[in-house]
Amino acid sequence: MNENITLTLKLSGELIAKRVYELAKEIERDYAGKEIVAVGVLNGAAIFFTDLIRHIDNDLLSIDFIRVSSYGNGTQSSHNLSFKKDIELDIKGKHLILIEDIVDSGFTMSKLRDMYSSRGAASVAVCALINKTERREIDVKIDYAGFDMEDGFIVGYGLDYAEKYRQLPAIYEVSFN
């Protein structure tokens, strides 16, 4: 990267931790006594996913991961899903929760929701740390949204720019100078 980049704090680590806990308790309440499969969307959701599921008290919770992308190294969706890893658990009759770092265009979550519904999941919900509406192209329901944002390119807490900045403990807006 030859660009000069400036990072401006948008969401502190403390604020994120508080909201992640609240989301976990909403999911726990809504799925009490139900068999659920929490599916983390790699790589971006890894940090959010881990923090979230540690707060969900449900003995019927299973976890799995998928790796899919529509961005590559760019900042806008290519509308081409690159599927690198699918779930391995049987989801028939189970409640699936897709856990994503950010829903932007809506393309990826719409495709995944349809795909897993057709495989026999009892329900498919979407939990996103960031519900970003600026470039929303497909109307996709976000069942559990951590934070709503309209614009700006953000990194940190799992979110990246060309696979960089994921490790930051808070969320920052990127300015390209």
Short mmCIF file of C-alpha atoms in Angstrom, two decimals:
data_model
loop_
_atom_site.label_atom_id
_atom_site.label_comp_id
_atom_site.label_asym_id
_atom_site.label_seq_id
_atom_site.Cartn_x
_atom_site.Cartn_y
_atom_site.Cartn_z
CA MET A 1 0.00 0.00 0.00
CA ASN A 2 1.51 3.28 -1.09
CA GLU A 3 -1.41 5.35 0.15
CA ASN A 4 -1.34 7.71 3.09
CA ILE A 5 -4.16 6.67 5.38
CA THR A 6 -5.62 8.52 8.35
CA LEU A 7 -7.75 6.68 10.93
CA THR A 8 -10.43 8.51 12.94
CA LEU A 9 -12.12 6.77 15.89
CA LYS A 10 -15.80 5.97 15.21
CA LEU A 11 -16.66 3.34 17.87
CA SER A 12 -14.59 2.74 20.99
CA GLY A 13 -13.75 -0.75 22.21
CA GLU A 14 -15.86 -0.15 25.33
CA LEU A 15 -18.92 0.85 23.30
CA ILE A 16 -18.50 -2.17 21.03
CA ALA A 17 -18.17 -4.56 24.02
CA LYS A 18 -21.37 -3.18 25.58
CA ARG A 19 -23.34 -3.56 22.35
CA VAL A 20 -22.00 -7.06 21.64
CA TYR A 21 -23.18 -8.15 25.09
CA GLU A 22 -26.65 -6.65 24.43
CA LEU A 23 -26.90 -8.46 21.07
CA ALA A 24 -25.92 -11.76 22.69
CA LYS A 25 -28.66 -11.37 25.30
CA GLU A 26 -31.24 -10.58 22.57
CA ILE A 27 -30.24 -13.74 20.69
CA GLU A 28 -30.24 -15.76 23.92
CA ARG A 29 -33.78 -14.59 24.72
CA ASP A 30 -35.13 -15.12 21.19
CA TYR A 31 -33.69 -18.63 20.86
CA ALA A 32 -34.15 -19.95 24.41
CA GLY A 33 -34.65 -23.71 24.26
CA LYS A 34 -34.04 -23.83 20.50
CA GLU A 35 -31.24 -25.57 18.65
CA ILE A 36 -29.16 -22.95 16.89
CA VAL A 37 -26.11 -22.95 14.68
CA ALA A 38 -24.08 -19.74 14.89
CA VAL A 39 -22.15 -19.34 11.65
CA GLY A 40 -19.24 -16.90 11.60
CA VAL A 41 -18.39 -15.34 8.27
CA LEU A 42 -14.60 -15.35 7.98
CA ASN A 43 -12.36 -13.43 8.11
CA GLY A 44 -14.06 -10.22 9.13
CA ALA A 45 -16.49 -11.54 11.72
CA ALA A 46 -13.97 -13.66 13.65
CA ILE A 47 -13.45 -11.18 16.50
CA PHE A 48 -17.11 -10.15 16.72
CA PHE A 49 -18.26 -13.79 16.47
CA THR A 50 -15.98 -14.94 19.29
CA ASP A 51 -16.96 -12.11 21.62
CA LEU A 52 -20.67 -12.57 20.83
CA ILE A 53 -21.03 -16.32 21.31
CA ARG A 54 -19.20 -16.25 24.65
CA HIS A 55 -22.16 -14.27 26.02
CA ILE A 56 -24.93 -16.53 24.65
CA ASP A 57 -26.12 -18.97 27.31
CA ASN A 58 -27.74 -21.78 25.31
CA ASP A 59 -26.70 -25.42 25.70
CA LEU A 60 -28.13 -26.14 22.24
CA LEU A 61 -25.71 -23.74 20.49
CA SER A 62 -23.34 -25.15 17.87
CA ILE A 63 -20.82 -23.13 15.90
CA ASP A 64 -19.45 -23.30 12.39
CA PHE A 65 -17.73 -21.01 9.93
CA ILE A 66 -17.94 -20.06 6.30
CA ARG A 67 -15.52 -18.09 4.21
CA VAL A 68 -17.05 -16.06 1.45
CA SER A 69 -16.28 -12.68 -0.03
CA SER A 70 -17.58 -10.29 -2.63
CA TYR A 71 -14.91 -7.64 -2.07
CA GLY A 72 -11.44 -9.11 -2.64
CA ASN A 73 -8.96 -6.32 -1.98
CA GLY A 74 -11.31 -3.55 -3.07
CA THR A 75 -13.65 -1.24 -1.22
CA GLN A 76 -16.81 -2.07 -3.18
CA SER A 77 -18.69 -5.31 -3.76
CA SER A 78 -17.82 -7.10 -6.99
CA HIS A 79 -21.19 -8.96 -6.90
CA ASN A 80 -19.25 -12.19 -7.40
CA LEU A 81 -19.28 -14.46 -4.38
CA SER A 82 -16.02 -16.21 -3.79
CA PHE A 83 -16.90 -19.25 -1.65
CA LYS A 84 -13.85 -20.77 0.02
CA LYS A 85 -15.39 -22.73 2.94
CA ASP A 86 -18.95 -23.87 3.54
CA ILE A 87 -20.56 -25.01 6.77
CA GLU A 88 -19.95 -28.58 7.81
CA LEU A 89 -22.78 -29.08 10.31
CA ASP A 90 -26.21 -30.43 9.40
CA ILE A 91 -28.59 -27.46 9.56
CA LYS A 92 -31.89 -29.18 8.70
CA GLY A 93 -34.52 -28.13 11.20
CA LYS A 94 -32.08 -25.91 13.11
CA HIS A 95 -32.09 -22.15 13.53
CA LEU A 96 -29.12 -20.65 11.70
CA ILE A 97 -27.66 -17.28 12.66
CA LEU A 98 -25.23 -15.78 10.15
CA ILE A 99 -22.80 -13.58 12.07
CA GLU A 100 -21.15 -10.97 9.89
CA ASP A 101 -18.90 -7.98 10.57
CA ILE A 102 -20.64 -5.61 8.16
CA VAL A 103 -23.59 -5.71 5.79
CA ASP A 104 -23.06 -3.12 3.09
CA SER A 105 -24.57 -3.83 -0.35
CA GLY A 106 -26.68 -6.67 1.08
CA PHE A 107 -25.62 -8.95 -1.76
CA THR A 108 -23.68 -11.55 0.25
CA MET A 109 -26.20 -11.88 3.10
CA SER A 110 -29.14 -12.09 0.69
CA LYS A 111 -27.47 -14.92 -1.23
CA LEU A 112 -26.43 -16.76 1.94
CA ARG A 113 -29.87 -16.43 3.54
CA ASP A 114 -31.53 -17.89 0.43
CA MET A 115 -28.97 -20.67 0.10
CA TYR A 116 -29.23 -21.88 3.71
CA SER A 117 -33.02 -21.55 3.76
CA SER A 118 -33.16 -23.85 0.73
CA ARG A 119 -31.04 -26.39 2.63
CA GLY A 120 -33.75 -26.86 5.24
CA ALA A 121 -32.80 -24.55 8.11
CA ALA A 122 -35.78 -23.88 10.39
CA SER A 123 -34.90 -20.18 10.11
CA VAL A 124 -32.00 -18.05 8.95
CA ALA A 125 -31.24 -14.83 10.82
CA VAL A 126 -28.55 -12.25 10.18
CA CYS A 127 -26.53 -10.65 12.97
CA ALA A 128 -24.19 -7.88 11.84
CA LEU A 129 -21.93 -5.72 13.93
CA ILE A 130 -22.34 -2.91 11.39
CA ASN A 131 -25.46 -2.34 9.31
CA LYS A 132 -24.19 0.07 6.69
CA THR A 133 -26.84 1.50 4.42
CA GLU A 134 -24.84 3.87 2.19
CA ARG A 135 -24.37 1.35 -0.63
CA ARG A 136 -27.30 -0.98 0.07
CA GLU A 137 -28.41 -2.48 -3.22
CA ILE A 138 -30.46 -5.43 -2.00
CA ASP A 139 -33.04 -5.08 0.73
CA VAL A 140 -31.88 -7.67 3.24
CA LYS A 141 -33.28 -7.95 6.75
CA ILE A 142 -30.72 -7.53 9.52
CA ASP A 143 -32.29 -9.29 12.50
CA TYR A 144 -29.62 -8.18 14.98
CA ALA A 145 -27.68 -5.01 14.16
CA GLY A 146 -24.94 -3.74 16.42
CA PHE A 147 -24.59 -0.28 14.93
CA ASP A 148 -26.22 1.49 11.99
CA MET A 149 -23.95 3.58 9.79
CA GLU A 150 -24.66 5.42 6.60
CA ASP A 151 -21.31 6.29 5.10
CA GLY A 152 -17.56 6.08 5.42
CA PHE A 153 -15.05 3.26 4.98
CA ILE A 154 -14.26 1.65 8.33
CA VAL A 155 -11.64 -0.71 9.75
CA GLY A 156 -10.82 -2.38 13.05
CA TYR A 157 -12.44 -5.03 15.27
CA GLY A 158 -12.22 -7.49 12.38
CA LEU A 159 -13.01 -5.06 9.57
CA ASP A 160 -10.19 -4.59 7.07
CA TYR A 161 -8.78 -2.68 4.18
CA ALA A 162 -6.89 -5.12 1.93
CA GLU A 163 -6.55 -7.54 4.89
CA LYS A 164 -4.96 -4.87 7.12
CA TYR A 165 -6.18 -3.22 10.36
CA ARG A 166 -8.38 -6.15 11.54
CA GLN A 167 -6.51 -6.33 14.86
CA LEU A 168 -7.44 -2.83 16.03
CA PRO A 169 -9.56 -2.96 19.22
CA ALA A 170 -11.98 -0.23 18.08
CA ILE A 171 -13.57 0.86 14.79
CA TYR A 172 -12.05 3.71 12.79
CA GLU A 173 -13.05 5.58 9.67
CA VAL A 174 -10.40 5.55 6.96
CA SER A 175 -9.46 8.69 5.07
CA PHE A 176 -7.32 8.22 1.99
CA ASN A 177 -4.95 11.17 1.63
#
